[in-house]
Short mmCIF file of C-alpha atoms in Angstrom, two decimals:
data_model
loop_
_atom_site.label_atom_id
_atom_site.label_comp_id
_atom_site.label_asym_id
_atom_site.label_seq_id
_atom_site.Cartn_x
_atom_site.Cartn_y
_atom_site.Cartn_z
CA MET A 1 -1.89 -14.21 10.35
CA PHE A 2 1.23 -12.06 10.32
CA SER A 3 3.04 -12.22 6.98
CA PRO A 4 6.63 -10.95 7.04
CA SER A 5 6.77 -10.70 3.25
CA ARG A 6 3.85 -8.29 3.23
CA VAL A 7 5.18 -6.20 6.12
CA HIS A 8 8.00 -4.86 4.01
CA VAL A 9 5.80 -3.73 1.14
CA ALA A 10 5.17 -0.28 2.52
CA LEU A 11 8.67 0.12 3.83
CA VAL A 12 11.76 -0.86 1.98
CA GLY A 13 10.89 -3.18 -0.89
CA ILE A 14 13.09 -5.95 0.43
CA PHE A 15 10.82 -8.94 0.02
CA SER A 16 7.67 -8.14 -1.96
CA PRO A 17 7.82 -7.52 -5.72
CA LEU A 18 5.20 -4.82 -5.46
CA ALA A 19 7.45 -3.02 -3.07
CA CYS A 20 10.24 -3.42 -5.57
CA ALA A 21 7.92 -1.93 -8.16
CA LEU A 22 7.50 1.04 -5.88
CA ALA A 23 11.23 1.29 -5.50
CA ALA A 24 11.73 1.05 -9.24
CA GLN A 25 9.27 3.90 -9.72
CA ALA A 26 10.80 6.04 -7.01
CA PRO A 27 13.22 8.84 -7.83
CA ALA A 28 16.82 7.81 -7.36
CA VAL A 29 19.84 9.63 -6.06
CA ALA A 30 23.33 9.34 -7.45
CA PRO A 31 24.63 5.77 -7.08
CA GLN A 32 26.13 5.02 -3.69
CA GLN A 33 28.67 2.42 -2.77
CA PRO A 34 27.06 -0.75 -1.41
CA PRO A 35 27.63 -1.58 2.25
CA ALA A 36 30.81 -3.35 3.24
CA GLY A 37 30.73 -7.00 2.26
CA LEU A 38 28.17 -6.48 -0.47
CA SER A 39 28.78 -5.93 -4.16
CA ARG A 40 26.57 -4.37 -6.81
CA PRO A 41 25.24 -7.09 -9.14
CA THR A 42 26.59 -7.10 -12.68
CA PRO A 43 23.92 -6.03 -15.19
CA HIS A 44 22.41 -9.09 -16.80
CA GLU A 45 22.19 -9.67 -20.53
CA ASN A 46 19.36 -12.05 -21.30
CA ALA A 47 19.96 -14.93 -23.68
CA PRO A 48 17.58 -15.11 -26.66
CA LEU A 49 14.31 -16.94 -26.10
CA GLY A 50 15.23 -20.08 -28.02
CA ASP A 51 12.85 -22.78 -29.16
CA ILE A 52 9.55 -23.08 -27.32
CA ARG A 53 7.33 -26.11 -27.71
CA ARG A 54 4.07 -24.83 -29.17
CA MET A 55 0.76 -26.20 -27.93
CA PRO A 56 -1.95 -25.10 -30.39
CA GLY A 57 -5.62 -25.98 -30.22
CA ASP A 58 -8.11 -26.08 -27.37
CA GLY A 59 -6.40 -28.70 -25.20
CA GLN A 60 -8.30 -31.27 -23.14
CA GLY A 61 -9.39 -29.14 -20.19
CA ALA A 62 -12.54 -27.35 -19.13
CA PHE A 63 -12.47 -24.91 -22.05
CA LYS A 64 -13.08 -27.83 -24.40
CA THR A 65 -15.16 -30.12 -22.19
CA HIS A 66 -17.13 -27.49 -20.23
CA GLN A 67 -16.65 -29.77 -17.24
CA TYR A 68 -15.04 -28.26 -14.11
CA ARG A 69 -13.68 -30.54 -11.43
CA ASP A 70 -15.07 -30.03 -7.94
CA LEU A 71 -12.19 -31.13 -5.74
CA PHE A 72 -14.29 -30.77 -2.60
CA ALA A 73 -17.06 -32.98 -4.01
CA GLU A 74 -14.45 -35.59 -4.88
CA GLN A 75 -13.79 -35.78 -1.12
CA GLY A 76 -17.40 -35.98 -0.03
CA HIS A 77 -18.37 -32.33 0.44
CA THR A 78 -21.55 -31.41 -1.39
CA PRO A 79 -21.78 -28.52 -3.89
CA ALA A 80 -24.35 -26.90 -1.61
CA GLU A 81 -21.87 -26.97 1.29
CA SER A 82 -19.19 -25.45 -0.91
CA LYS A 83 -21.44 -22.65 -2.13
CA ALA A 84 -22.45 -21.87 1.44
CA LYS A 85 -18.80 -21.63 2.49
CA ILE A 86 -17.99 -19.37 -0.47
CA GLU A 87 -20.95 -17.07 0.17
CA LYS A 88 -20.01 -16.84 3.85
CA ALA A 89 -16.44 -15.92 2.93
CA PHE A 90 -17.66 -13.34 0.43
CA GLN A 91 -20.01 -11.74 2.92
CA GLN A 92 -17.31 -11.63 5.59
CA LEU A 93 -14.56 -10.24 3.38
CA PHE A 94 -16.81 -7.78 1.53
CA HIS A 95 -19.48 -6.88 4.07
CA GLY A 96 -18.31 -8.08 7.48
CA ASP A 97 -17.02 -6.14 10.47
CA GLY A 98 -14.99 -3.15 9.30
CA GLN A 99 -12.25 -3.52 11.88
CA GLU A 100 -11.58 -7.25 11.81
CA GLU A 101 -13.24 -8.88 8.78
CA ARG A 102 -13.91 -6.99 5.57
CA VAL A 103 -11.51 -5.53 3.04
CA TYR A 104 -14.20 -3.99 0.77
CA PHE A 105 -15.33 -0.47 1.64
CA GLU A 106 -17.81 1.72 -0.22
CA THR A 107 -16.99 5.44 -0.27
CA GLY A 108 -19.96 7.25 -1.73
CA ALA A 109 -20.66 7.79 -5.41
CA ASN A 110 -19.88 9.94 -8.43
CA GLU A 111 -21.48 10.40 -11.84
CA ASN A 112 -20.63 6.76 -12.70
CA GLY A 113 -22.31 5.34 -9.61
CA PRO A 114 -21.07 3.82 -6.31
CA LEU A 115 -17.36 3.82 -5.46
CA ALA A 116 -15.55 1.14 -3.46
CA TYR A 117 -12.02 -0.06 -2.81
CA ILE A 118 -10.33 -3.22 -1.54
CA THR A 119 -7.76 -2.36 1.10
CA ASP A 120 -4.60 -4.09 2.21
CA TRP A 121 -5.54 -3.44 5.81
CA ALA A 122 -2.12 -4.17 7.27
CA ASN A 123 -0.38 -1.75 4.89
CA ASN A 124 -3.19 0.83 4.86
CA ASP A 125 -3.50 1.20 1.09
CA ALA A 126 -5.48 0.04 -1.93
CA ARG A 127 -3.67 -1.87 -4.69
CA THR A 128 -4.43 -2.78 -8.27
CA GLU A 129 -3.71 -6.37 -7.21
CA GLY A 130 -6.53 -6.36 -4.66
CA MET A 131 -8.90 -4.20 -6.72
CA SER A 132 -8.62 -6.58 -9.66
CA TYR A 133 -8.94 -9.65 -7.42
CA GLY A 134 -12.07 -8.14 -5.94
CA MET A 135 -13.50 -7.58 -9.42
CA MET A 136 -12.69 -11.16 -10.42
CA ILE A 137 -14.40 -12.52 -7.33
CA ALA A 138 -17.42 -10.31 -7.97
CA VAL A 139 -17.89 -11.32 -11.59
CA GLN A 140 -17.44 -15.00 -10.80
CA LEU A 141 -20.08 -14.78 -8.05
CA ASN A 142 -22.42 -12.52 -10.06
CA LYS A 143 -22.03 -9.54 -7.72
CA LYS A 144 -22.44 -6.69 -10.22
CA ARG A 145 -22.80 -3.83 -7.73
CA GLU A 146 -19.47 -4.64 -6.06
CA PHE A 147 -17.78 -5.17 -9.43
CA ASP A 148 -18.91 -1.83 -10.82
CA ALA A 149 -18.08 0.06 -7.63
CA LEU A 150 -14.52 -1.29 -7.62
CA TRP A 151 -14.03 -0.56 -11.31
CA ASN A 152 -15.37 2.96 -10.81
CA TRP A 153 -12.93 3.61 -7.94
CA ALA A 154 -10.01 2.26 -9.97
CA ASN A 155 -10.86 4.52 -12.90
CA THR A 156 -11.51 7.53 -10.70
CA TYR A 157 -8.39 7.37 -8.58
CA MET A 158 -5.86 4.87 -9.97
CA LEU A 159 -5.95 5.45 -13.72
CA VAL A 160 -3.05 7.68 -14.74
CA THR A 161 -4.38 10.46 -16.98
CA ASP A 162 -1.65 13.10 -16.72
CA PRO A 163 0.13 13.13 -20.12
CA LYS A 164 3.36 14.22 -18.41
CA ASN A 165 3.47 10.99 -16.40
CA PRO A 166 5.23 8.32 -18.51
CA SER A 167 2.85 5.71 -17.04
CA VAL A 168 -0.16 7.47 -18.59
CA GLY A 169 -2.86 4.94 -19.44
CA TYR A 170 -1.73 2.51 -16.74
CA PHE A 171 -3.13 2.23 -13.20
CA ALA A 172 -1.05 3.36 -10.22
CA TRP A 173 -0.43 0.20 -8.26
CA SER A 174 -0.79 1.65 -4.74
CA MET A 175 -3.10 4.40 -3.48
CA ALA A 176 -4.12 5.67 -0.08
CA THR A 177 -7.70 4.75 0.71
CA ASP A 178 -8.71 8.41 0.45
CA GLY A 179 -7.71 8.32 -3.22
CA SER A 180 -4.41 10.18 -2.83
CA ALA A 181 -1.23 8.79 -4.37
CA ARG A 182 1.10 6.27 -2.81
CA SER A 183 2.72 5.56 -6.17
CA THR A 184 2.51 6.92 -9.70
CA GLY A 185 3.46 3.81 -11.70
CA ALA A 186 2.03 0.39 -12.42
CA ALA A 187 2.46 -3.29 -11.53
CA PRO A 188 1.34 -5.57 -14.39
CA ASP A 189 -0.40 -8.21 -12.29
CA GLY A 190 -3.17 -5.69 -11.59
CA GLU A 191 -3.69 -4.93 -15.27
CA GLU A 192 -3.79 -8.66 -16.04
CA TYR A 193 -6.62 -9.36 -13.61
CA PHE A 194 -8.47 -6.16 -14.56
CA THR A 195 -8.43 -7.34 -18.19
CA MET A 196 -9.66 -10.87 -17.51
CA ALA A 197 -12.37 -9.74 -15.09
CA LEU A 198 -13.66 -7.19 -17.64
CA TYR A 199 -13.90 -9.77 -20.43
CA PHE A 200 -15.82 -12.07 -18.11
CA ALA A 201 -18.10 -9.16 -17.10
CA ALA A 202 -18.86 -8.42 -20.76
CA HIS A 203 -19.95 -12.02 -21.24
CA ARG A 204 -21.92 -12.26 -17.99
CA TRP A 205 -23.73 -8.93 -17.96
CA GLY A 206 -23.30 -7.45 -21.43
CA ASN A 207 -21.68 -4.12 -22.21
CA GLY A 208 -22.90 -0.78 -20.93
CA GLN A 209 -21.74 2.76 -21.61
CA GLY A 210 -18.49 4.54 -20.80
CA ILE A 211 -16.37 2.72 -18.25
CA TYR A 212 -19.01 -0.02 -18.14
CA ASN A 213 -18.44 -1.00 -21.76
CA TYR A 214 -16.49 -3.87 -20.30
CA LYS A 215 -15.13 -5.35 -23.51
CA ALA A 216 -13.91 -1.99 -24.83
CA GLN A 217 -12.18 -1.35 -21.50
CA ALA A 218 -10.55 -4.80 -21.52
CA ASP A 219 -9.37 -4.34 -25.11
CA LYS A 220 -7.92 -0.94 -24.21
CA ILE A 221 -5.95 -2.25 -21.23
CA LEU A 222 -4.70 -5.31 -23.10
CA SER A 223 -3.60 -3.29 -26.10
CA GLY A 224 -1.80 -0.83 -23.85
CA MET A 225 0.05 -3.61 -22.08
CA ARG A 226 1.74 -4.50 -25.35
CA HIS A 227 1.75 -1.21 -27.26
CA HIS A 228 2.26 1.49 -24.63
CA PRO A 229 4.70 3.98 -26.16
CA VAL A 230 8.13 4.38 -24.63
CA ILE A 231 7.95 7.70 -22.78
CA THR A 232 10.62 9.51 -20.77
CA GLU A 233 9.69 12.30 -18.38
CA MET A 234 11.21 13.96 -15.32
CA SER A 235 9.75 13.23 -11.90
CA PRO A 236 7.90 14.10 -9.71
CA PHE A 237 4.74 12.82 -11.42
CA ARG A 238 1.01 13.26 -11.02
CA ILE A 239 -1.74 10.72 -11.55
CA HIS A 240 -4.19 13.34 -12.80
CA PRO A 241 -3.23 16.69 -14.37
CA ASP A 242 -4.72 18.71 -11.50
CA ASP A 243 -3.12 16.64 -8.73
CA PRO A 244 -0.18 17.97 -6.75
CA PRO A 245 3.13 16.32 -7.72
CA PHE A 246 3.69 13.10 -5.80
CA VAL A 247 6.88 13.03 -3.72
CA TYR A 248 7.67 10.13 -1.43
CA PRO A 249 7.65 11.04 2.26
CA ASP A 250 10.82 10.82 4.30
CA HIS A 251 9.22 8.38 6.75
CA PRO A 252 7.13 5.20 6.55
CA TRP A 253 3.41 5.58 5.99
CA PRO A 254 1.27 4.83 9.06
CA SER A 255 0.04 1.24 8.99
CA PRO A 256 -0.30 -1.78 11.27
CA ASN A 257 2.66 -3.45 9.56
CA ASN A 258 4.87 -0.42 10.01
CA THR A 259 3.86 -0.22 13.66
CA ILE A 260 4.95 -3.85 14.07
CA ARG A 261 8.31 -3.08 12.50
CA GLU A 262 8.79 -0.04 14.70
CA ARG A 263 8.14 -2.13 17.79
CA GLU A 264 10.51 -4.84 16.61
CA ALA A 265 13.18 -2.23 15.90
CA ALA A 266 12.70 -0.56 19.27
CA ALA A 267 13.06 -3.90 21.02
CA LYS A 268 16.43 -4.26 19.31
CA GLY A 269 17.46 -0.75 20.25
CA ASN A 270 17.42 0.76 16.77
CA THR A 271 15.20 2.81 14.46
CA ALA A 272 15.22 0.51 11.45
CA PRO A 273 11.94 1.59 9.83
CA ALA A 274 12.90 5.25 9.54
CA SER A 275 16.50 4.55 8.60
CA THR A 276 15.60 2.01 5.90
CA PHE A 277 12.90 4.13 4.25
CA ARG A 278 15.25 5.44 1.57
CA PHE A 279 13.16 6.56 -1.37
CA SER A 280 14.91 9.58 -2.79
CA ARG A 281 12.84 12.72 -3.21
CA GLU A 282 15.08 14.20 -5.89
CA PRO A 283 13.84 14.64 -9.49
CA ARG A 284 15.05 12.06 -11.99
CA PRO A 285 14.16 10.98 -15.52
CA GLU A 286 12.08 7.85 -15.82
CA THR A 287 11.31 5.82 -18.93
CA ILE A 288 8.18 3.67 -19.11
CA GLY A 289 7.18 1.33 -21.94
CA PRO A 290 5.07 -1.80 -22.51
CA MET A 291 4.29 -4.31 -19.78
CA VAL A 292 5.63 -7.17 -21.88
CA ASP A 293 9.07 -8.01 -23.11
CA GLU A 294 8.45 -8.45 -26.82
CA ALA A 295 11.55 -10.50 -27.56
CA HIS A 296 10.80 -13.05 -24.82
CA PHE A 297 6.97 -13.04 -24.99
CA MET A 298 6.82 -12.43 -21.25
CA ILE A 299 5.08 -10.16 -18.80
CA ARG A 300 7.50 -7.75 -17.15
CA PHE A 301 7.84 -7.22 -13.42
CA VAL A 302 7.36 -3.48 -13.94
CA PRO A 303 7.10 -1.50 -17.20
CA ASN A 304 10.22 0.56 -16.48
CA VAL A 305 12.42 0.20 -19.54
CA GLU A 306 15.73 0.24 -17.71
CA GLY A 307 16.81 -3.24 -16.69
CA GLY A 308 13.83 -5.52 -16.71
CA ASN A 309 12.92 -8.94 -15.39
CA THR A 310 9.86 -11.07 -14.73
CA ASP A 311 7.92 -12.64 -11.87
CA ALA A 312 6.67 -16.21 -12.32
CA SER A 313 3.56 -15.41 -10.29
CA TYR A 314 2.56 -12.80 -12.90
CA HIS A 315 2.46 -15.49 -15.60
CA LEU A 316 -1.14 -16.51 -16.33
CA PRO A 317 -1.22 -18.90 -19.30
CA ALA A 318 -4.86 -19.80 -18.62
CA PHE A 319 -5.76 -16.14 -19.22
CA TYR A 320 -3.40 -15.71 -22.16
CA GLU A 321 -5.15 -18.53 -24.02
CA LEU A 322 -8.42 -16.63 -23.71
CA TRP A 323 -6.82 -13.35 -24.79
CA SER A 324 -5.52 -15.14 -27.88
CA ARG A 325 -9.19 -15.78 -28.73
CA TRP A 326 -10.98 -12.71 -27.36
CA GLY A 327 -8.43 -9.89 -27.37
CA PRO A 328 -7.48 -7.40 -30.08
CA VAL A 329 -6.90 -9.35 -33.30
CA GLU A 330 -3.42 -7.95 -33.88
CA ASP A 331 -2.23 -9.29 -30.51
CA ARG A 332 -3.76 -12.76 -30.49
CA ALA A 333 -0.72 -14.59 -31.86
CA PHE A 334 1.45 -12.89 -29.26
CA TRP A 335 -0.68 -14.12 -26.36
CA ALA A 336 -0.93 -17.63 -27.79
CA LYS A 337 2.85 -17.88 -27.77
CA ALA A 338 3.07 -16.14 -24.38
CA ALA A 339 0.98 -18.96 -22.89
CA ASP A 340 3.48 -21.55 -24.11
CA VAL A 341 6.41 -19.43 -22.95
CA SER A 342 4.91 -19.15 -19.46
CA ARG A 343 4.44 -22.91 -19.22
CA ASP A 344 8.07 -23.35 -20.17
CA LEU A 345 9.25 -20.70 -17.70
CA PHE A 346 7.55 -22.47 -14.81
CA THR A 347 9.58 -25.60 -15.49
CA LYS A 348 12.86 -23.66 -15.64
CA VAL A 349 12.65 -21.40 -12.59
CA THR A 350 11.20 -23.78 -10.00
CA GLY A 351 13.42 -25.44 -7.46
CA PRO A 352 14.16 -28.95 -8.80
CA GLU A 353 13.40 -30.59 -5.46
CA THR A 354 10.87 -28.15 -4.00
CA GLY A 355 8.76 -26.78 -6.87
CA LEU A 356 9.13 -23.30 -5.35
CA THR A 357 9.35 -20.30 -7.69
CA PRO A 358 11.40 -17.16 -7.08
CA GLU A 359 9.69 -13.82 -6.74
CA ARG A 360 11.68 -12.58 -9.73
CA SER A 361 13.91 -14.03 -12.43
CA ASN A 362 15.52 -12.90 -15.64
CA PHE A 363 13.70 -13.30 -18.94
CA ASP A 364 16.03 -16.17 -19.83
CA ALA A 365 14.97 -17.94 -16.60
CA THR A 366 18.31 -17.43 -14.88
CA PRO A 367 18.16 -16.35 -11.24
CA ILE A 368 18.44 -12.76 -10.06
CA VAL A 369 21.19 -12.50 -7.49
CA GLY A 370 21.08 -9.81 -4.82
CA ARG A 371 23.91 -7.69 -3.48
CA ASP A 372 24.55 -10.27 -0.80
CA GLY A 373 25.13 -12.91 -3.47
CA THR A 374 21.95 -14.89 -2.77
CA PRO A 375 19.30 -15.65 -5.41
CA THR A 376 15.80 -14.19 -5.11
CA PRO A 377 13.81 -16.47 -2.77
CA PHE A 378 10.29 -17.83 -2.74
CA ALA A 379 8.09 -15.30 -0.92
CA ALA A 380 4.60 -13.77 -0.86
CA ASP A 381 4.12 -13.14 -4.57
CA SER A 382 5.44 -16.63 -5.28
CA TRP A 383 2.53 -18.27 -3.46
CA ARG A 384 0.43 -17.68 -6.58
CA SER A 385 2.58 -19.58 -9.08
CA VAL A 386 1.27 -23.05 -8.22
CA SER A 387 -2.29 -21.81 -8.64
CA ASN A 388 -1.41 -20.22 -11.98
CA TRP A 389 -0.04 -23.37 -13.58
CA SER A 390 -2.69 -25.59 -11.99
CA VAL A 391 -5.62 -23.50 -13.21
CA ASP A 392 -3.96 -23.61 -16.62
CA TYR A 393 -3.95 -27.39 -16.38
CA ASP A 394 -7.60 -27.48 -15.30
CA TRP A 395 -8.82 -25.13 -18.03
CA TRP A 396 -6.55 -26.23 -20.91
CA ARG A 397 -4.66 -29.41 -20.00
CA LYS A 398 -1.97 -28.91 -22.58
CA ASP A 399 1.24 -29.43 -20.61
CA GLU A 400 1.81 -32.53 -18.49
CA ARG A 401 4.88 -30.91 -16.95
CA GLU A 402 2.47 -28.98 -14.74
CA THR A 403 1.63 -32.26 -12.98
CA VAL A 404 5.31 -32.71 -12.15
CA LEU A 405 5.46 -29.19 -10.71
CA SER A 406 2.36 -29.59 -8.53
CA ASP A 407 3.53 -32.97 -7.26
CA ARG A 408 6.90 -31.47 -6.41
CA ILE A 409 5.69 -28.46 -4.41
CA GLN A 410 2.99 -30.41 -2.59
CA LYS A 411 5.42 -33.16 -1.66
CA PHE A 412 7.92 -30.62 -0.31
CA LEU A 413 5.42 -28.56 1.69
CA TYR A 414 3.71 -31.69 3.01
CA SER A 415 7.11 -32.86 4.28
CA GLN A 416 7.45 -29.54 6.13
CA GLY A 417 4.12 -30.11 7.88
CA ILE A 418 0.86 -29.29 6.12
CA ASP A 419 -0.28 -27.13 9.02
CA ARG A 420 3.04 -25.43 9.70
CA PHE A 421 5.12 -24.95 6.52
CA VAL A 422 6.38 -21.38 6.42
CA ASN A 423 5.73 -18.66 3.86
CA ARG A 424 9.30 -17.88 2.72
CA TYR A 425 12.02 -20.30 1.56
CA THR A 426 15.11 -20.47 -0.53
CA LEU A 427 14.41 -22.43 -3.69
CA GLU A 428 16.39 -25.28 -2.13
CA GLY A 429 13.93 -25.39 0.77
CA LYS A 430 15.66 -23.52 3.59
CA PRO A 431 13.00 -21.76 5.72
CA LEU A 432 13.32 -17.97 5.81
CA SER A 433 10.43 -17.22 8.17
CA THR A 434 8.50 -18.80 11.00
CA THR A 435 5.00 -17.90 9.78
CA HIS A 436 2.43 -20.27 8.27
CA SER A 437 0.04 -18.35 5.99
CA PRO A 438 -3.46 -19.47 4.95
CA GLY A 439 -3.11 -17.72 1.59
CA MET A 440 -0.16 -19.92 0.69
CA LEU A 441 -1.98 -23.02 1.88
CA SER A 442 -4.94 -22.01 -0.27
CA THR A 443 -3.03 -21.68 -3.52
CA THR A 444 -1.15 -24.89 -2.86
CA ALA A 445 -4.51 -26.68 -2.55
CA VAL A 446 -5.40 -25.38 -6.03
CA GLY A 447 -2.27 -27.25 -7.10
CA SER A 448 -4.30 -30.44 -6.71
CA PHE A 449 -5.93 -29.78 -10.10
CA ALA A 450 -2.62 -30.64 -11.74
CA ALA A 451 -1.20 -32.97 -9.09
CA THR A 452 -1.33 -36.74 -9.30
CA PRO A 453 -4.44 -37.86 -7.38
CA GLY A 454 -3.46 -39.39 -4.07
CA PRO A 455 -3.18 -38.83 -0.33
CA THR A 456 -0.99 -35.73 -0.57
CA SER A 457 -3.12 -33.81 -3.06
CA LYS A 458 -6.27 -34.75 -1.13
CA ALA A 459 -4.70 -33.62 2.13
CA PHE A 460 -4.17 -30.10 0.77
CA VAL A 461 -7.76 -29.87 -0.44
CA GLU A 462 -9.08 -31.04 2.93
CA GLU A 463 -6.79 -28.63 4.78
CA LEU A 464 -8.21 -25.76 2.72
CA TRP A 465 -11.76 -26.94 3.44
CA ASN A 466 -11.03 -26.82 7.18
CA THR A 467 -9.20 -23.47 7.12
CA PRO A 468 -11.11 -20.57 8.74
CA ILE A 469 -11.84 -17.45 6.70
CA PRO A 470 -8.85 -15.13 7.26
CA SER A 471 -9.57 -12.22 9.59
CA GLY A 472 -7.61 -9.64 11.52
CA GLU A 473 -4.82 -7.38 10.32
CA GLN A 474 -3.40 -9.77 7.71
CA ARG A 475 -6.74 -10.68 6.13
CA TYR A 476 -6.25 -8.90 2.79
CA TYR A 477 -3.81 -11.09 0.84
CA ASP A 478 -4.61 -14.26 2.73
CA GLY A 479 -8.33 -13.56 2.36
CA MET A 480 -8.31 -12.82 -1.36
CA LEU A 481 -6.25 -15.95 -2.11
CA TYR A 482 -8.40 -18.03 0.24
CA LEU A 483 -11.68 -17.00 -1.41
CA MET A 484 -10.44 -17.42 -4.98
CA SER A 485 -8.95 -20.80 -4.07
CA MET A 486 -12.22 -21.93 -2.52
CA MET A 487 -13.95 -20.91 -5.74
CA HIS A 488 -11.40 -22.79 -7.85
CA CYS A 489 -11.41 -25.97 -5.79
CA SER A 490 -15.22 -26.14 -5.78
CA GLY A 491 -15.43 -25.71 -9.56
CA ASN A 492 -17.01 -22.26 -9.19
CA PHE A 493 -14.21 -20.21 -10.78
CA ARG A 494 -14.95 -20.66 -14.46
CA ILE A 495 -14.36 -19.36 -17.95
CA ILE A 496 -17.37 -17.10 -18.53
CA GLU A 497 -18.16 -17.23 -22.23
#
């Protein structure tokens, strides 16, 4: 399906946080006056963190009991049927028709073995988000070849190794599928899933050599997320020392989504895509630091030091609990508290009647207000938040407030029509698009782990069961969320110890 939030990623950074990451990493020109009627937001000073209710111990979820709910089986679908659906989805998305079905593409080999990427087909790039999702799917389903090929491609092309790039040690969040740069900085959600997938791989397959020493690689990424030095350098930057400097083009990159926007603009008699592609090509200093805000125990939206805010959909307390047990010893207390902070953040940033989370918020949970005076809405990144807190409830069951949140969002979306709720809203529930997206439906079904059992939570699970595997131009984000949600809801997305 067509997803407006994802269309803008490769263009102007209006709606998707990853696009905003790109904008944050782009060189900037001298400040310009905002358009008439709009005012530049006042810089925000975050309030201190304050008291956070701590939730020590192992909780009462699957980590302790080793029992994983199968939501499909609870509604009469057999485990064999679920596994068949999951395998079919995996084969289609990883090995199906190259034009309409798959997002996984192998591209030869190097000294470390096969290379492969996951592509956002509609935006014609490869992202750390999708690469790390692909690795997580592969390790959960015991697909070692695909896992290693994706990890090899990420290390070969995405890992920043140029010491003059302040993001050195991180992974560039967006690359062309030929391995050339589309960005030179990072988005932390990719590093988070890389880390968790690598720890699981170490436990499932054991550690190999070099980049396939999975635990050493996970430890390295996780340590860097917290301890990356603060570095200032002058753009343009390279990913590797021998690369040419990366300078943003003065036009949108070719992609199906950009073609759609060009057609829409032409129908309105304007040239919006070209005129709104405003990444400056002038050199500028850029300062990059850790991916966490130390004072607030939170993941950052981007590791750029200037400004700073967070994205609720980046918060993964279920993972943080494991990092507080498996990660570098010196960081374990940090991640234990970060898990509790994330649980608290979810309760503060969600719409009180809708359960919807904004794509970004300040570290003190106050809303980020745009130049037009409106708060950041619920959009594509936000779809993941309900899954994040619900998997936390399933694995750890420490915070009953997560039941309230799942009940709230499912009740609201059910009232909008379970087969037609749209994929962008204000937090108060005003629709901002006309598109119903299977990826959003999928993550909302995962919300049933935390939701109160009843007709509404069951309806979302059944709707996911009956949803076709995403295909066509918009299959990347919808497809990755669909497959992981199918794995979750069938009890096949587990802590691999």
